[in-house]
Amino acid sequence: MATKTTLVSIIMGSQSDWPVMKKTVAILDQFGISHDTRVISAHRKNARLQEYIKEAEASGARIFIAGAGMAAHLPGVVAALTTLPVIGVPLKASLDGLDSLLAIVQMPPGIPVATMSVGPWGARNAAIFAARILALRHPKIAEALDVYREEQRNR
Ligand code: RP5
Protein backbone atom coordinates (compact mmCIF):
# COMPACT_ATOMS: atom_id res chain seq x y z
CA MET A 1 0.00 0.00 0.00
CA ALA A 2 1.18 3.55 -0.67
CA THR A 3 1.87 5.55 2.48
CA LYS A 4 -1.11 7.57 3.83
CA THR A 5 -1.44 11.17 2.61
CA THR A 6 1.20 10.74 -0.06
CA LEU A 7 0.93 13.71 -2.43
CA VAL A 8 3.28 12.47 -5.15
CA SER A 9 3.65 8.92 -6.40
CA ILE A 10 6.89 8.19 -8.21
CA ILE A 11 7.09 5.11 -10.40
CA MET A 12 10.07 3.89 -12.40
CA GLY A 13 10.34 1.07 -14.88
CA SER A 14 13.39 -0.62 -13.38
CA GLN A 15 15.66 -0.54 -10.36
CA SER A 16 18.34 0.59 -12.84
CA ASP A 17 16.45 3.91 -13.13
CA TRP A 18 16.94 4.73 -9.44
CA PRO A 19 20.33 6.55 -9.71
CA VAL A 20 18.55 9.23 -11.77
CA MET A 21 15.09 9.10 -10.20
CA LYS A 22 16.52 9.58 -6.73
CA LYS A 23 17.14 13.17 -7.82
CA THR A 24 13.35 13.63 -8.00
CA VAL A 25 13.03 12.31 -4.46
CA ALA A 26 15.80 14.62 -3.18
CA ILE A 27 13.98 17.73 -4.46
CA LEU A 28 10.59 16.60 -3.13
CA ASP A 29 12.26 16.09 0.26
CA GLN A 30 13.80 19.56 0.05
CA PHE A 31 10.30 21.00 -0.51
CA GLY A 32 8.78 18.85 2.24
CA ILE A 33 6.44 17.08 -0.18
CA SER A 34 5.28 13.60 0.87
CA HIS A 35 5.97 10.88 -1.67
CA ASP A 36 5.92 7.18 -2.34
CA THR A 37 8.40 5.49 -4.68
CA ARG A 38 7.89 2.21 -6.56
CA VAL A 39 9.60 0.17 -9.25
CA ILE A 40 6.83 -1.22 -11.46
CA SER A 41 7.46 -1.98 -15.11
CA ALA A 42 4.57 -1.22 -17.47
CA HIS A 43 5.63 -4.18 -19.59
CA ARG A 44 6.62 -6.77 -17.01
CA LYS A 45 4.12 -6.00 -14.23
CA ASN A 46 1.13 -4.36 -15.88
CA ALA A 47 -1.48 -5.91 -13.55
CA ARG A 48 0.45 -4.68 -10.50
CA LEU A 49 0.70 -1.21 -12.08
CA GLN A 50 -3.10 -0.98 -12.42
CA GLU A 51 -3.52 -2.06 -8.82
CA TYR A 52 -0.92 0.41 -7.54
CA ILE A 53 -2.47 3.39 -9.35
CA LYS A 54 -5.75 2.68 -7.51
CA GLU A 55 -3.90 2.34 -4.17
CA ALA A 56 -1.99 5.58 -4.72
CA GLU A 57 -5.16 7.49 -5.62
CA ALA A 58 -6.85 6.14 -2.50
CA SER A 59 -3.84 7.28 -0.43
CA GLY A 60 -4.32 10.87 -1.55
CA ALA A 61 -1.83 11.07 -4.43
CA ARG A 62 -2.37 14.22 -6.50
CA ILE A 63 0.41 13.80 -9.06
CA PHE A 64 2.24 10.87 -10.62
CA ILE A 65 5.85 11.12 -11.75
CA ALA A 66 6.95 8.26 -13.98
CA GLY A 67 10.48 7.69 -15.25
CA ALA A 68 11.50 5.09 -17.80
CA GLY A 69 14.03 4.39 -20.52
CA MET A 70 14.04 2.64 -23.91
CA ALA A 71 10.46 1.97 -25.17
CA ALA A 72 9.26 4.09 -22.26
CA HIS A 73 5.55 3.31 -22.11
CA LEU A 74 5.27 3.66 -18.34
CA PRO A 75 4.26 7.36 -18.12
CA GLY A 76 1.72 6.94 -20.92
CA VAL A 77 0.20 3.84 -19.37
CA VAL A 78 -0.05 5.63 -16.01
CA ALA A 79 -1.80 8.54 -17.77
CA ALA A 80 -4.22 6.05 -19.31
CA LEU A 81 -5.06 4.65 -15.87
CA THR A 82 -5.68 7.93 -14.01
CA THR A 83 -7.04 11.43 -14.64
CA LEU A 84 -4.48 12.97 -12.25
CA PRO A 85 -1.57 14.90 -13.80
CA VAL A 86 1.29 12.67 -14.95
CA ILE A 87 4.83 13.97 -15.34
CA GLY A 88 7.15 11.86 -17.48
CA VAL A 89 10.92 11.63 -17.17
CA PRO A 90 12.73 10.15 -20.18
CA LEU A 91 15.79 8.19 -19.06
CA LYS A 92 18.94 7.49 -21.01
CA ALA A 93 19.07 3.67 -21.22
CA SER A 94 19.79 3.51 -24.97
CA LEU A 95 20.03 5.80 -28.04
CA ASP A 96 21.01 8.73 -25.76
CA GLY A 97 17.47 8.74 -24.38
CA LEU A 98 15.93 9.92 -27.66
CA ASP A 99 13.87 6.73 -27.83
CA SER A 100 12.37 7.29 -24.38
CA LEU A 101 11.85 11.04 -25.00
CA LEU A 102 9.79 10.35 -28.11
CA ALA A 103 7.90 7.48 -26.48
CA ILE A 104 6.88 9.74 -23.59
CA VAL A 105 6.23 13.05 -25.37
CA GLN A 106 4.28 11.73 -28.37
CA MET A 107 1.08 10.82 -26.54
CA PRO A 108 -2.16 10.46 -28.48
CA PRO A 109 -4.86 13.15 -28.14
CA GLY A 110 -6.67 13.13 -24.81
CA ILE A 111 -4.00 11.36 -22.73
CA PRO A 112 -1.31 13.96 -22.01
CA VAL A 113 1.98 13.41 -20.20
CA ALA A 114 3.92 16.52 -19.11
CA THR A 115 7.30 15.50 -20.47
CA MET A 116 10.55 16.71 -18.91
CA SER A 117 14.03 16.78 -20.43
CA VAL A 118 16.13 13.60 -20.66
CA GLY A 119 18.05 12.39 -17.62
CA PRO A 120 19.00 13.94 -14.27
CA TRP A 121 17.72 17.46 -14.94
CA GLY A 122 14.46 16.04 -16.19
CA ALA A 123 14.21 14.12 -12.93
CA ARG A 124 14.85 17.28 -10.89
CA ASN A 125 12.47 19.38 -12.98
CA ALA A 126 9.74 16.76 -12.54
CA ALA A 127 9.83 17.42 -8.79
CA ILE A 128 9.90 21.20 -9.28
CA PHE A 129 6.99 21.03 -11.72
CA ALA A 130 5.03 18.85 -9.27
CA ALA A 131 5.77 21.44 -6.56
CA ARG A 132 4.43 24.21 -8.81
CA ILE A 133 1.15 22.33 -9.30
CA LEU A 134 0.83 21.53 -5.59
CA ALA A 135 1.72 25.13 -4.63
CA LEU A 136 -1.63 26.22 -6.07
CA ARG A 137 -3.26 24.72 -2.96
CA HIS A 138 -0.38 24.35 -0.49
CA PRO A 139 1.02 27.70 0.73
CA LYS A 140 4.03 26.03 2.42
CA ILE A 141 5.10 24.49 -0.88
CA ALA A 142 4.65 27.90 -2.56
CA GLU A 143 6.98 29.38 0.08
CA ALA A 144 9.54 26.60 -0.48
CA LEU A 145 9.44 27.35 -4.22
CA ASP A 146 10.10 31.05 -3.53
CA VAL A 147 13.13 30.10 -1.42
CA TYR A 148 14.38 27.77 -4.14
CA ARG A 149 13.95 30.47 -6.80
CA GLU A 150 15.86 32.94 -4.62
CA GLU A 151 18.70 30.43 -4.19
CA GLN A 152 18.83 30.01 -7.98
CA ARG A 153 19.11 33.78 -8.43
CA ASN A 154 22.03 33.91 -6.00
CA ARG A 155 23.99 31.06 -7.57
C1 RP5 B 1 12.98 0.41 -19.12
O1 RP5 B 1 14.06 -0.26 -19.67
C2 RP5 B 1 13.42 0.82 -17.75
O2 RP5 B 1 12.74 1.98 -17.36
C3 RP5 B 1 14.89 1.04 -17.89
O3 RP5 B 1 15.21 2.40 -18.14
C4 RP5 B 1 15.27 0.20 -19.11
C5 RP5 B 1 16.18 -0.95 -18.78
O4 RP5 B 1 15.58 -1.75 -17.77
P1 RP5 B 1 16.39 -2.95 -17.07
O5 RP5 B 1 16.78 -3.90 -18.15
O6 RP5 B 1 17.59 -2.30 -16.39
O7 RP5 B 1 15.44 -3.54 -16.07
O8 RP5 B 1 11.85 -0.40 -19.06
Tab-separated table of C-alpha atoms and ligand atoms in Angstrom:
chain	number	residue	atom	x	y	z
A	1	MET	CA	0.000	0.000	0.000
A	2	ALA	CA	1.176	3.545	-0.672
A	3	THR	CA	1.872	5.552	2.478
A	4	LYS	CA	-1.112	7.570	3.826
A	5	THR	CA	-1.443	11.169	2.610
A	6	THR	CA	1.196	10.737	-0.056
A	7	LEU	CA	0.934	13.715	-2.430
A	8	VAL	CA	3.281	12.469	-5.146
A	9	SER	CA	3.653	8.922	-6.404
A	10	ILE	CA	6.893	8.186	-8.208
A	11	ILE	CA	7.089	5.109	-10.398
A	12	MET	CA	10.069	3.895	-12.398
A	13	GLY	CA	10.341	1.074	-14.878
A	14	SER	CA	13.386	-0.616	-13.377
A	15	GLN	CA	15.657	-0.545	-10.358
A	16	SER	CA	18.341	0.586	-12.837
A	17	ASP	CA	16.447	3.907	-13.128
A	18	TRP	CA	16.943	4.735	-9.444
A	19	PRO	CA	20.335	6.554	-9.708
A	20	VAL	CA	18.553	9.232	-11.771
A	21	MET	CA	15.086	9.096	-10.196
A	22	LYS	CA	16.515	9.575	-6.729
A	23	LYS	CA	17.138	13.175	-7.817
A	24	THR	CA	13.349	13.634	-8.002
A	25	VAL	CA	13.032	12.310	-4.458
A	26	ALA	CA	15.796	14.624	-3.181
A	27	ILE	CA	13.984	17.735	-4.456
A	28	LEU	CA	10.593	16.599	-3.125
A	29	ASP	CA	12.265	16.086	0.261
A	30	GLN	CA	13.798	19.556	0.047
A	31	PHE	CA	10.295	20.998	-0.510
A	32	GLY	CA	8.777	18.852	2.242
A	33	ILE	CA	6.441	17.076	-0.177
A	34	SER	CA	5.283	13.602	0.868
A	35	HIS	CA	5.971	10.879	-1.671
A	36	ASP	CA	5.915	7.184	-2.340
A	37	THR	CA	8.398	5.485	-4.676
A	38	ARG	CA	7.887	2.210	-6.565
A	39	VAL	CA	9.600	0.169	-9.252
A	40	ILE	CA	6.825	-1.220	-11.458
A	41	SER	CA	7.465	-1.980	-15.113
A	42	ALA	CA	4.567	-1.218	-17.470
A	43	HIS	CA	5.631	-4.180	-19.591
A	44	ARG	CA	6.623	-6.770	-17.015
A	45	LYS	CA	4.115	-6.002	-14.235
A	46	ASN	CA	1.132	-4.364	-15.880
A	47	ALA	CA	-1.481	-5.909	-13.552
A	48	ARG	CA	0.452	-4.676	-10.497
A	49	LEU	CA	0.698	-1.213	-12.079
A	50	GLN	CA	-3.096	-0.979	-12.423
A	51	GLU	CA	-3.517	-2.060	-8.822
A	52	TYR	CA	-0.917	0.413	-7.542
A	53	ILE	CA	-2.470	3.388	-9.354
A	54	LYS	CA	-5.749	2.680	-7.510
A	55	GLU	CA	-3.899	2.342	-4.174
A	56	ALA	CA	-1.993	5.583	-4.724
A	57	GLU	CA	-5.162	7.492	-5.619
A	58	ALA	CA	-6.849	6.138	-2.496
A	59	SER	CA	-3.843	7.283	-0.434
A	60	GLY	CA	-4.318	10.875	-1.555
A	61	ALA	CA	-1.829	11.070	-4.431
A	62	ARG	CA	-2.368	14.216	-6.499
A	63	ILE	CA	0.408	13.795	-9.057
A	64	PHE	CA	2.242	10.865	-10.620
A	65	ILE	CA	5.853	11.120	-11.750
A	66	ALA	CA	6.951	8.260	-13.977
A	67	GLY	CA	10.482	7.689	-15.253
A	68	ALA	CA	11.500	5.087	-17.804
A	69	GLY	CA	14.035	4.391	-20.520
A	70	MET	CA	14.039	2.645	-23.911
A	71	ALA	CA	10.455	1.971	-25.168
A	72	ALA	CA	9.263	4.093	-22.255
A	73	HIS	CA	5.553	3.308	-22.106
A	74	LEU	CA	5.269	3.657	-18.337
A	75	PRO	CA	4.261	7.365	-18.116
A	76	GLY	CA	1.717	6.944	-20.920
A	77	VAL	CA	0.199	3.838	-19.366
A	78	VAL	CA	-0.048	5.629	-16.010
A	79	ALA	CA	-1.802	8.545	-17.775
A	80	ALA	CA	-4.223	6.050	-19.312
A	81	LEU	CA	-5.060	4.649	-15.872
A	82	THR	CA	-5.680	7.933	-14.012
A	83	THR	CA	-7.037	11.426	-14.642
A	84	LEU	CA	-4.483	12.973	-12.250
A	85	PRO	CA	-1.571	14.902	-13.798
A	86	VAL	CA	1.289	12.667	-14.949
A	87	ILE	CA	4.831	13.972	-15.339
A	88	GLY	CA	7.149	11.859	-17.480
A	89	VAL	CA	10.918	11.626	-17.170
A	90	PRO	CA	12.728	10.153	-20.175
A	91	LEU	CA	15.787	8.192	-19.057
A	92	LYS	CA	18.944	7.490	-21.007
A	93	ALA	CA	19.070	3.671	-21.224
A	94	SER	CA	19.787	3.508	-24.974
A	95	LEU	CA	20.027	5.797	-28.036
A	96	ASP	CA	21.012	8.728	-25.765
A	97	GLY	CA	17.466	8.738	-24.383
A	98	LEU	CA	15.932	9.922	-27.662
A	99	ASP	CA	13.867	6.731	-27.830
A	100	SER	CA	12.366	7.295	-24.377
A	101	LEU	CA	11.853	11.039	-25.001
A	102	LEU	CA	9.790	10.349	-28.114
A	103	ALA	CA	7.899	7.479	-26.477
A	104	ILE	CA	6.876	9.745	-23.593
A	105	VAL	CA	6.231	13.046	-25.370
A	106	GLN	CA	4.282	11.727	-28.369
A	107	MET	CA	1.080	10.824	-26.539
A	108	PRO	CA	-2.157	10.460	-28.480
A	109	PRO	CA	-4.865	13.154	-28.140
A	110	GLY	CA	-6.671	13.128	-24.806
A	111	ILE	CA	-4.004	11.358	-22.729
A	112	PRO	CA	-1.310	13.961	-22.008
A	113	VAL	CA	1.978	13.412	-20.197
A	114	ALA	CA	3.922	16.523	-19.111
A	115	THR	CA	7.304	15.502	-20.468
A	116	MET	CA	10.552	16.714	-18.905
A	117	SER	CA	14.031	16.777	-20.431
A	118	VAL	CA	16.135	13.601	-20.658
A	119	GLY	CA	18.051	12.395	-17.616
A	120	PRO	CA	19.002	13.937	-14.270
A	121	TRP	CA	17.723	17.465	-14.938
A	122	GLY	CA	14.456	16.044	-16.189
A	123	ALA	CA	14.214	14.118	-12.927
A	124	ARG	CA	14.846	17.278	-10.889
A	125	ASN	CA	12.467	19.378	-12.980
A	126	ALA	CA	9.739	16.756	-12.537
A	127	ALA	CA	9.833	17.420	-8.792
A	128	ILE	CA	9.900	21.199	-9.285
A	129	PHE	CA	6.989	21.027	-11.722
A	130	ALA	CA	5.033	18.854	-9.270
A	131	ALA	CA	5.769	21.435	-6.563
A	132	ARG	CA	4.428	24.207	-8.810
A	133	ILE	CA	1.150	22.331	-9.296
A	134	LEU	CA	0.829	21.533	-5.592
A	135	ALA	CA	1.717	25.126	-4.631
A	136	LEU	CA	-1.631	26.223	-6.071
A	137	ARG	CA	-3.258	24.721	-2.959
A	138	HIS	CA	-0.385	24.350	-0.491
A	139	PRO	CA	1.022	27.697	0.731
A	140	LYS	CA	4.031	26.030	2.418
A	141	ILE	CA	5.100	24.489	-0.882
A	142	ALA	CA	4.650	27.901	-2.556
A	143	GLU	CA	6.984	29.377	0.076
A	144	ALA	CA	9.542	26.598	-0.482
A	145	LEU	CA	9.439	27.353	-4.216
A	146	ASP	CA	10.096	31.048	-3.530
A	147	VAL	CA	13.129	30.105	-1.415
A	148	TYR	CA	14.376	27.766	-4.144
A	149	ARG	CA	13.948	30.471	-6.802
A	150	GLU	CA	15.856	32.943	-4.620
A	151	GLU	CA	18.698	30.426	-4.193
A	152	GLN	CA	18.829	30.009	-7.979
A	153	ARG	CA	19.108	33.783	-8.432
A	154	ASN	CA	22.028	33.912	-6.004
A	155	ARG	CA	23.990	31.063	-7.573
B	1	RP5	C1	12.983	0.411	-19.124
B	1	RP5	O1	14.065	-0.262	-19.673
B	1	RP5	C2	13.417	0.817	-17.751
B	1	RP5	O2	12.735	1.983	-17.358
B	1	RP5	C3	14.891	1.043	-17.889
B	1	RP5	O3	15.211	2.402	-18.135
B	1	RP5	C4	15.271	0.202	-19.112
B	1	RP5	C5	16.182	-0.953	-18.782
B	1	RP5	O4	15.583	-1.752	-17.770
B	1	RP5	P1	16.388	-2.955	-17.073
B	1	RP5	O5	16.781	-3.898	-18.152
B	1	RP5	O6	17.587	-2.301	-16.385
B	1	RP5	O7	15.438	-3.540	-16.068
B	1	RP5	O8	11.854	-0.403	-19.064
